[in-house]
Coordinates of C-alpha atoms in Angstrom, one line a residue:
M1 CA 154.2 -26.9 -90.4
D2 CA 151.1 -28.8 -89.2
R3 CA 151.3 -31.2 -86.2
R4 CA 151.3 -34.3 -88.3
R5 CA 154.3 -33.2 -90.3
L6 CA 156.1 -31.9 -87.2
L7 CA 155.7 -35.2 -85.5
A8 CA 156.9 -37.0 -88.5
L9 CA 160.0 -34.8 -88.5
A10 CA 160.5 -35.5 -84.8
S11 CA 160.3 -39.2 -85.3
A12 CA 162.9 -39.0 -88.1
T13 CA 165.4 -36.9 -86.1
G14 CA 164.9 -37.7 -82.5
L15 CA 163.3 -34.3 -81.8
I16 CA 161.0 -34.4 -78.8
V17 CA 157.9 -32.3 -79.4
A18 CA 155.1 -31.2 -77.0
C19 CA 152.3 -29.0 -78.4
G20 CA 149.9 -26.9 -76.4
E21 CA 147.4 -24.1 -76.8
T22 CA 148.6 -20.7 -75.9
T23 CA 147.0 -17.2 -76.1
P24 CA 148.9 -15.2 -78.8
R25 CA 151.0 -12.2 -77.6
E26 CA 151.2 -8.8 -79.1
S27 CA 154.4 -8.2 -81.1
G28 CA 156.6 -5.2 -81.1
S29 CA 158.5 -3.8 -84.0
T30 CA 161.6 -5.9 -83.2
P31 CA 161.2 -9.7 -83.2
N32 CA 162.7 -11.4 -80.2
A33 CA 162.1 -14.2 -77.8
E34 CA 158.9 -12.7 -76.6
T35 CA 157.3 -12.5 -80.1
S36 CA 157.0 -16.3 -80.0
T37 CA 153.5 -17.0 -81.3
A38 CA 152.9 -18.3 -84.8
E39 CA 149.6 -19.1 -86.4
Q40 CA 150.0 -22.7 -85.2
P41 CA 150.2 -23.5 -81.4
P42 CA 153.8 -23.3 -80.3
F43 CA 155.9 -26.3 -79.6
T44 CA 158.7 -27.1 -77.2
A45 CA 161.8 -28.8 -78.7
V46 CA 164.3 -30.8 -76.7
I47 CA 167.1 -31.6 -79.2
P48 CA 170.0 -34.1 -78.7
P49 CA 173.3 -32.2 -78.6
H50 CA 174.6 -33.3 -82.0
T51 CA 171.3 -33.4 -83.9
S52 CA 170.2 -30.8 -86.3
V53 CA 166.8 -30.4 -88.1
A54 CA 168.1 -27.4 -90.1
G55 CA 165.5 -25.9 -92.3
A56 CA 162.6 -26.8 -90.0
A57 CA 161.8 -23.1 -89.3
S58 CA 161.2 -22.3 -92.9
R59 CA 158.5 -25.0 -92.9
M60 CA 157.0 -23.8 -89.7
R61 CA 155.3 -20.7 -91.0
L62 CA 157.1 -18.0 -88.9
P63 CA 154.7 -15.3 -87.6
P64 CA 153.9 -12.8 -90.3
Q65 CA 155.1 -9.9 -88.0
V66 CA 158.5 -11.6 -87.7
L67 CA 158.8 -12.0 -91.4
A68 CA 157.8 -8.4 -92.0
A69 CA 160.1 -7.0 -89.4
R70 CA 163.2 -8.7 -90.8
E71 CA 162.5 -8.1 -94.5
A72 CA 164.4 -4.8 -94.5
T73 CA 167.5 -6.3 -92.9
L74 CA 168.1 -9.0 -95.5
V75 CA 170.9 -8.7 -98.0
A76 CA 171.0 -10.0 -101.6
A77 CA 173.6 -12.7 -102.1
T78 CA 176.5 -11.7 -104.4
P79 CA 178.5 -14.3 -106.4
A80 CA 181.1 -14.2 -103.7
D81 CA 178.4 -15.0 -101.1
M82 CA 177.1 -17.9 -103.2
R83 CA 180.6 -19.4 -103.5
R84 CA 181.1 -19.0 -99.8
A85 CA 177.7 -20.8 -99.2
D86 CA 178.9 -23.7 -101.4
E87 CA 182.1 -23.9 -99.4
L88 CA 180.2 -24.0 -96.1
R89 CA 177.8 -26.7 -97.4
G90 CA 180.8 -28.7 -98.3
M91 CA 181.8 -28.5 -94.6
R92 CA 178.4 -30.1 -93.9
W93 CA 176.6 -27.0 -92.8
T94 CA 172.8 -27.3 -93.5
T95 CA 172.1 -23.7 -92.6
N96 CA 169.7 -21.9 -95.0
F97 CA 172.3 -19.6 -96.4
Q98 CA 169.7 -17.9 -98.7
I99 CA 168.5 -15.9 -95.8
A100 CA 171.1 -13.5 -94.2
S101 CA 171.4 -10.0 -92.9
V102 CA 175.2 -9.8 -93.6
P103 CA 177.2 -10.8 -96.6
L104 CA 178.5 -14.4 -96.1
S105 CA 181.8 -13.4 -97.7
R106 CA 182.4 -10.9 -94.9
L107 CA 182.5 -13.5 -92.2
Q108 CA 185.9 -14.7 -91.1
T109 CA 186.8 -18.3 -90.4
N110 CA 190.6 -18.2 -90.3
D111 CA 192.5 -19.7 -87.4
L112 CA 189.5 -20.8 -85.4
E113 CA 190.2 -24.5 -85.5
R114 CA 192.9 -24.2 -82.9
F115 CA 190.5 -22.3 -80.7
R116 CA 187.6 -24.8 -81.0
A117 CA 185.3 -24.5 -78.0
Y118 CA 183.2 -27.4 -76.8
P119 CA 180.1 -26.1 -75.0
I120 CA 179.0 -27.2 -71.5
D121 CA 175.6 -29.0 -71.9
V122 CA 175.4 -30.7 -68.6
P123 CA 176.4 -28.1 -66.0
R124 CA 177.1 -29.2 -62.5
F125 CA 177.4 -26.9 -59.4
D126 CA 179.2 -26.9 -56.1
E127 CA 178.4 -25.2 -52.8
I128 CA 180.6 -22.3 -51.7
D129 CA 182.7 -24.3 -49.3
V130 CA 183.6 -26.7 -52.1
A131 CA 184.3 -24.0 -54.6
N132 CA 186.6 -22.3 -52.1
A133 CA 189.1 -25.1 -52.7
F134 CA 189.6 -24.4 -56.4
L135 CA 188.7 -20.8 -57.0
D136 CA 191.0 -17.8 -56.2
P137 CA 188.8 -15.1 -54.6
R138 CA 189.9 -12.7 -57.3
E139 CA 188.9 -14.9 -60.2
P140 CA 186.0 -13.5 -62.4
V141 CA 182.6 -15.2 -62.5
I142 CA 179.4 -14.4 -64.3
Q143 CA 176.8 -13.9 -61.6
F144 CA 173.2 -14.7 -62.5
T145 CA 170.2 -14.7 -60.2
V146 CA 166.6 -15.8 -60.6
G147 CA 164.3 -15.6 -57.6
Q148 CA 166.2 -17.3 -54.7
T149 CA 168.6 -19.0 -57.0
A150 CA 172.1 -17.5 -57.5
R151 CA 174.7 -19.1 -59.7
A152 CA 178.3 -18.3 -60.6
Y153 CA 180.0 -19.3 -63.9
P154 CA 183.8 -18.9 -63.5
L155 CA 185.6 -17.6 -66.5
R156 CA 188.3 -20.2 -65.8
F157 CA 185.9 -22.6 -67.5
L158 CA 184.2 -20.3 -70.0
V159 CA 187.5 -19.0 -71.5
W160 CA 187.8 -22.6 -72.8
H161 CA 184.2 -23.6 -73.5
E162 CA 182.5 -20.2 -74.1
I163 CA 179.0 -21.6 -73.8
V164 CA 176.8 -23.1 -71.0
N165 CA 173.4 -24.3 -71.9
D166 CA 171.7 -24.2 -68.6
E167 CA 168.3 -24.1 -67.0
V168 CA 167.5 -22.0 -63.9
E169 CA 164.2 -22.4 -62.1
G170 CA 162.7 -23.9 -65.2
R171 CA 164.0 -21.2 -67.5
P172 CA 166.4 -22.3 -70.3
I173 CA 169.3 -19.8 -70.4
L174 CA 172.4 -19.4 -72.4
V175 CA 175.5 -18.2 -70.5
T176 CA 178.3 -17.1 -72.9
Y177 CA 181.8 -15.5 -72.7
D178 CA 183.8 -14.6 -75.8
P179 CA 187.5 -14.2 -75.1
R180 CA 187.9 -12.2 -78.4
T181 CA 185.6 -9.4 -77.2
N182 CA 185.6 -10.0 -73.5
A183 CA 181.8 -10.0 -73.7
A184 CA 180.0 -12.0 -71.0
R185 CA 176.2 -12.4 -71.6
V186 CA 173.2 -14.2 -70.3
V187 CA 170.2 -14.6 -72.6
E188 CA 167.1 -16.8 -72.6
R189 CA 167.4 -19.6 -75.1
R190 CA 163.7 -20.2 -75.6
L191 CA 162.5 -18.9 -78.9
L192 CA 159.3 -19.6 -80.8
G193 CA 158.4 -22.0 -78.0
A194 CA 161.6 -24.1 -78.5
A195 CA 164.3 -24.5 -75.9
M196 CA 167.3 -24.2 -78.2
R197 CA 170.8 -25.6 -77.6
F198 CA 173.7 -23.5 -78.8
R199 CA 177.2 -24.2 -80.1
A200 CA 180.1 -22.0 -81.1
A201 CA 180.5 -21.6 -84.8
D202 CA 184.0 -21.4 -86.4
A203 CA 183.1 -17.9 -87.7
L204 CA 183.6 -14.3 -86.6
D205 CA 181.8 -11.0 -87.3
R206 CA 182.7 -7.6 -86.0
G207 CA 185.4 -9.2 -84.0
G208 CA 183.2 -11.5 -82.1
R209 CA 182.3 -15.2 -82.1
L210 CA 179.1 -16.4 -83.9
L211 CA 177.0 -19.1 -82.4
W212 CA 174.6 -21.6 -84.0
D213 CA 171.5 -23.3 -82.8
S214 CA 171.0 -27.1 -83.1
L215 CA 167.4 -26.7 -84.4
T216 CA 167.9 -24.7 -87.6
Q217 CA 171.7 -24.2 -87.7
S218 CA 171.1 -20.5 -87.9
W219 CA 174.1 -18.3 -87.0
W220 CA 173.8 -15.8 -84.1
R221 CA 176.0 -13.0 -82.8
Q222 CA 177.2 -13.8 -79.3
F223 CA 177.6 -10.0 -78.7
T224 CA 173.9 -9.1 -79.3
G225 CA 172.0 -12.4 -79.4
E226 CA 170.7 -11.6 -82.9
A227 CA 170.4 -14.3 -85.7
I228 CA 172.2 -13.0 -88.8
V229 CA 172.3 -16.1 -91.1
G230 CA 169.7 -18.8 -91.6
D231 CA 166.0 -19.5 -91.1
L232 CA 165.8 -17.4 -87.9
T233 CA 167.6 -14.4 -89.2
G234 CA 166.3 -11.2 -87.6
L235 CA 165.1 -12.9 -84.4
Q236 CA 166.8 -11.9 -81.1
L237 CA 167.3 -13.8 -77.9
R238 CA 166.1 -12.0 -74.8
P239 CA 169.0 -10.7 -72.7
R240 CA 168.9 -11.1 -68.9
P241 CA 170.8 -8.9 -66.4
S242 CA 174.0 -10.4 -65.1
L243 CA 177.2 -9.2 -63.5
L244 CA 180.9 -10.0 -64.2
V245 CA 182.4 -9.9 -60.7
S246 CA 185.0 -11.5 -58.5
Y247 CA 184.3 -14.8 -56.9
A248 CA 184.8 -13.1 -53.5
A249 CA 182.0 -10.6 -54.3
F250 CA 179.7 -13.4 -55.4
R251 CA 180.2 -15.6 -52.3
K252 CA 179.8 -12.6 -50.0
A253 CA 176.5 -11.6 -51.6
F254 CA 175.2 -15.2 -51.9
P255 CA 176.7 -17.5 -49.2
Q256 CA 174.2 -20.1 -50.3
G257 CA 175.0 -19.7 -54.0
R258 CA 176.1 -22.4 -56.3
V259 CA 179.3 -22.4 -58.5
L260 CA 179.9 -24.2 -61.8
D261 CA 182.6 -26.8 -61.3
S262 CA 185.0 -28.9 -63.4
R263 CA 182.7 -31.9 -63.4
S264 CA 180.9 -30.0 -66.2
R265 CA 183.8 -30.7 -68.6
P266 CA 182.4 -31.9 -71.9
E267 CA 183.2 -35.6 -72.6
R268 CA 184.9 -34.8 -75.9
D269 CA 187.3 -32.2 -74.4
D270 CA 190.3 -33.3 -72.5
S271 CA 192.5 -30.4 -73.4
A272 CA 191.1 -27.5 -71.4
D273 CA 193.6 -26.5 -68.7
Y274 CA 191.5 -24.8 -66.0
G275 CA 193.3 -22.1 -64.2
A276 CA 195.2 -21.2 -67.4
T277 CA 194.1 -19.2 -70.4
N278 CA 194.3 -20.2 -74.1
Y279 CA 194.6 -16.4 -74.9
P280 CA 197.7 -15.2 -73.0
G281 CA 198.6 -11.6 -73.8
Y282 CA 195.5 -11.1 -76.0
E283 CA 194.4 -7.9 -74.2
R284 CA 197.7 -6.2 -75.0
H285 CA 197.1 -6.2 -78.8
S286 CA 197.4 -2.7 -80.1
D287 CA 195.1 -3.2 -83.1
P288 CA 191.5 -4.6 -83.4
P289 CA 191.0 -8.0 -85.1
L290 CA 190.7 -8.0 -88.9
S291 CA 187.1 -9.4 -88.5
V292 CA 185.9 -6.0 -87.1
N293 CA 185.3 -5.1 -90.8
G294 CA 185.5 -1.3 -90.8
T295 CA 187.4 1.7 -89.6
P296 CA 188.0 1.3 -85.8
D297 CA 186.8 3.9 -83.4
R298 CA 190.0 5.5 -82.0
R299 CA 188.4 7.3 -79.1
L300 CA 189.9 4.6 -76.9
P301 CA 192.5 1.9 -77.4
P302 CA 191.0 -1.2 -79.1
T303 CA 191.3 -3.5 -76.0
A304 CA 190.3 -0.9 -73.4
R305 CA 187.7 -2.3 -71.2
V306 CA 184.4 -0.4 -71.0
L307 CA 181.2 -0.7 -69.1
A308 CA 178.6 -0.4 -71.8
L309 CA 174.8 -0.5 -72.1
E310 CA 171.9 0.5 -74.3
V311 CA 168.8 2.1 -72.8
G312 CA 165.9 3.7 -74.6
G313 CA 167.7 3.5 -77.9
E314 CA 170.8 5.2 -76.7
A315 CA 174.2 3.4 -76.3
A316 CA 176.7 4.6 -73.7
A317 CA 180.1 3.4 -72.6
F318 CA 182.4 4.3 -69.6
A319 CA 186.1 3.5 -69.9
F320 CA 187.3 1.4 -67.0
D321 CA 190.3 3.8 -66.5
H322 CA 187.8 6.7 -66.0
L323 CA 185.5 4.7 -63.8
A324 CA 188.5 3.6 -61.6
S325 CA 189.2 7.3 -60.8
E326 CA 185.6 8.2 -60.2
R327 CA 184.2 4.9 -58.7
A328 CA 180.6 6.2 -59.1
I329 CA 179.2 8.1 -62.1
N330 CA 175.6 9.4 -62.2
V331 CA 174.2 9.9 -65.7
E332 CA 171.1 9.7 -67.8
V333 CA 171.0 7.1 -70.7
G334 CA 168.0 7.1 -72.9
G335 CA 166.2 9.4 -70.5
Q336 CA 166.7 7.0 -67.6
P337 CA 168.8 7.8 -64.5
V338 CA 171.8 5.4 -64.4
V339 CA 174.7 4.9 -62.0
A340 CA 178.0 3.3 -63.2
L341 CA 180.1 1.7 -60.4
W342 CA 183.6 0.3 -60.4
S343 CA 185.6 -1.7 -57.9
P344 CA 189.0 -3.4 -57.9
G345 CA 189.6 -7.0 -57.2
V346 CA 189.1 -9.0 -60.4
L347 CA 191.9 -10.7 -62.4
S348 CA 192.1 -10.8 -66.2
V349 CA 191.7 -14.1 -68.0
L350 CA 193.5 -12.7 -71.1
D351 CA 196.8 -11.6 -69.6
A352 CA 199.3 -14.0 -68.1
P353 CA 199.4 -17.7 -69.0
R354 CA 198.1 -18.5 -65.5
I355 CA 195.0 -16.6 -64.4
A356 CA 196.3 -16.3 -60.8
D357 CA 199.4 -14.4 -62.1
S358 CA 197.4 -11.9 -64.1
R359 CA 196.7 -8.3 -63.4
D360 CA 193.8 -6.8 -61.6
V361 CA 191.5 -5.2 -64.1
G362 CA 188.6 -4.4 -61.8
M363 CA 184.8 -4.9 -62.2
A364 CA 182.0 -2.6 -63.1
A365 CA 178.2 -2.6 -63.1
A366 CA 175.4 -0.3 -64.2
H367 CA 172.0 0.1 -62.4
G368 CA 169.0 2.3 -62.5
R369 CA 169.0 5.1 -59.8
E370 CA 165.3 5.2 -58.9
V371 CA 164.3 3.5 -55.7
R372 CA 161.0 3.8 -53.9
D373 CA 159.9 6.7 -56.1
R374 CA 163.2 8.6 -55.5
V375 CA 166.1 9.2 -57.8
L376 CA 169.3 8.7 -55.9
T377 CA 172.7 10.4 -56.5
F378 CA 175.8 8.3 -55.6
T379 CA 179.2 9.3 -54.4
F380 CA 182.4 7.5 -53.4
A381 CA 184.2 8.5 -50.3
D382 CA 186.1 6.8 -47.4
G383 CA 186.2 3.5 -49.4
V384 CA 182.4 3.1 -49.8
V385 CA 179.6 4.2 -52.2
R386 CA 176.8 6.1 -50.6
D387 CA 173.7 7.9 -51.9
R388 CA 173.5 11.6 -51.0
E389 CA 169.8 11.5 -50.2
T390 CA 169.9 8.9 -47.3
G391 CA 173.6 8.1 -46.7
S392 CA 172.9 4.4 -47.3
V393 CA 176.0 2.3 -48.3
W394 CA 175.7 0.3 -51.5
S395 CA 177.5 -2.6 -53.1
L396 CA 178.7 -3.0 -56.7
S397 CA 175.7 -5.3 -57.3
G398 CA 173.3 -2.5 -56.4
R399 CA 172.2 -3.6 -53.0
A400 CA 172.0 -1.3 -50.0
L401 CA 174.2 -2.8 -47.3
S402 CA 173.3 -0.4 -44.5
G403 CA 171.5 2.8 -43.8
A404 CA 167.8 3.9 -44.2
L405 CA 167.5 1.9 -47.5
A406 CA 169.3 -1.3 -46.2
G407 CA 168.1 -4.3 -48.2
A408 CA 166.9 -2.2 -51.1
Q409 CA 168.0 -3.2 -54.6
L410 CA 168.7 -0.8 -57.5
P411 CA 166.8 -1.7 -60.7
P412 CA 169.0 -4.1 -62.7
L413 CA 170.1 -3.1 -66.2
V414 CA 171.4 -5.3 -69.0
H415 CA 175.0 -4.2 -69.5
N416 CA 178.4 -5.6 -70.5
A417 CA 182.1 -5.0 -69.9
P418 CA 183.7 -5.8 -73.3
F419 CA 186.6 -4.4 -75.2
W420 CA 186.0 -1.0 -76.8
F421 CA 186.7 -2.2 -80.4
A422 CA 183.8 -4.7 -80.1
W423 CA 181.3 -2.4 -78.5
A424 CA 182.1 0.4 -81.0
A425 CA 181.8 -2.0 -83.9
H426 CA 178.3 -3.0 -82.9
Y427 CA 177.1 0.4 -81.6
P428 CA 179.0 3.0 -83.6
A429 CA 176.9 5.9 -82.3
T430 CA 177.9 5.2 -78.7
R431 CA 178.2 8.2 -76.3
L432 CA 181.5 7.8 -74.5
V433 CA 180.9 9.2 -71.0
T434 CA 184.0 11.1 -69.8
N435 CA 182.6 13.3 -67.1
P436 CA 180.1 12.7 -64.3
T437 CA 176.9 14.8 -64.3

């Protein structure tokens, strides 16, 4: 799309557009948020929350390398898919259903209306001393840091809203939590030069929620950040390292941190009961959801929590039960030295009707083990995690609290702590780590 046509579209839809010259970047084999250069100079789009300009991307001339990389992933529509597309258009979706990497007829939309999630588009934050008044120290929060900024997103809000469209130090980010898979993720929401806003779609795939962007109404997997239906199919949002930890752990590590508060409640939503869960007892289900679409991996119970990550093309998972007995496991994943850590002190938000009455499920994190050109080996003894090489004491978040390496930070890794059924459905070749090395 040339600038004149883009500006005309902006005028008609309320889209705010700013164009600028940028040096093209080299593209890898997999399109993502970094392969953002088209033949035209990129634009930045700020889109009103309920506005869609669906179909714009197909007229924008996506980069040839993006089109080529996704070509092999597309599926031909069957008669059942075409009927499903007609049904969805009747529900006022303007998504380009002719482009998809999964059969539309496979996507489940049953029973989602009663679990409608209104996203948080105007997040507001409190200081620690204010948050102390409404947060139990054991409540889980998504911890995300950029530079000197540290923010906590309590699951007491996200179990209801699932999405926060935020901006941290000038970076548009998307913070998500899917109660169906227990997946908590942070990704960059800038793509092809546009700062996208996201919503929760009333659709599931592989057991997890799908999201949609308000620029093209493409559908994205919350679990992986990949677009699977619509104009942007094949693109992937860039993940950012984050931790799912207790509020107590966050405030200890970041006494000047900021915490999402209830003033962020969307105007249209007056039903969310913060401190309660709309999924009581969900984690006790003995079978995976029907939307998993395939034979479940029985190496673990479906709703067993796992610490999971993909490094260098290899996927690995650690069962929480095993981590709880070891507390520190040293492995290599994708040829990279990794440590998996576990600690008690986090309540489930998918157990008792009130979060404060729920069971302690613990928290886990994965980090690289190389610090200052030395690969460390970690052990747990006398209530603390130490490295054998220097005897320094380390926190779950990968920071050295004392010893010769005090103040050092282990390399962060993108990881997750979902239910086993969801991780295995997305990464069926996962290595289940059962013994430390």
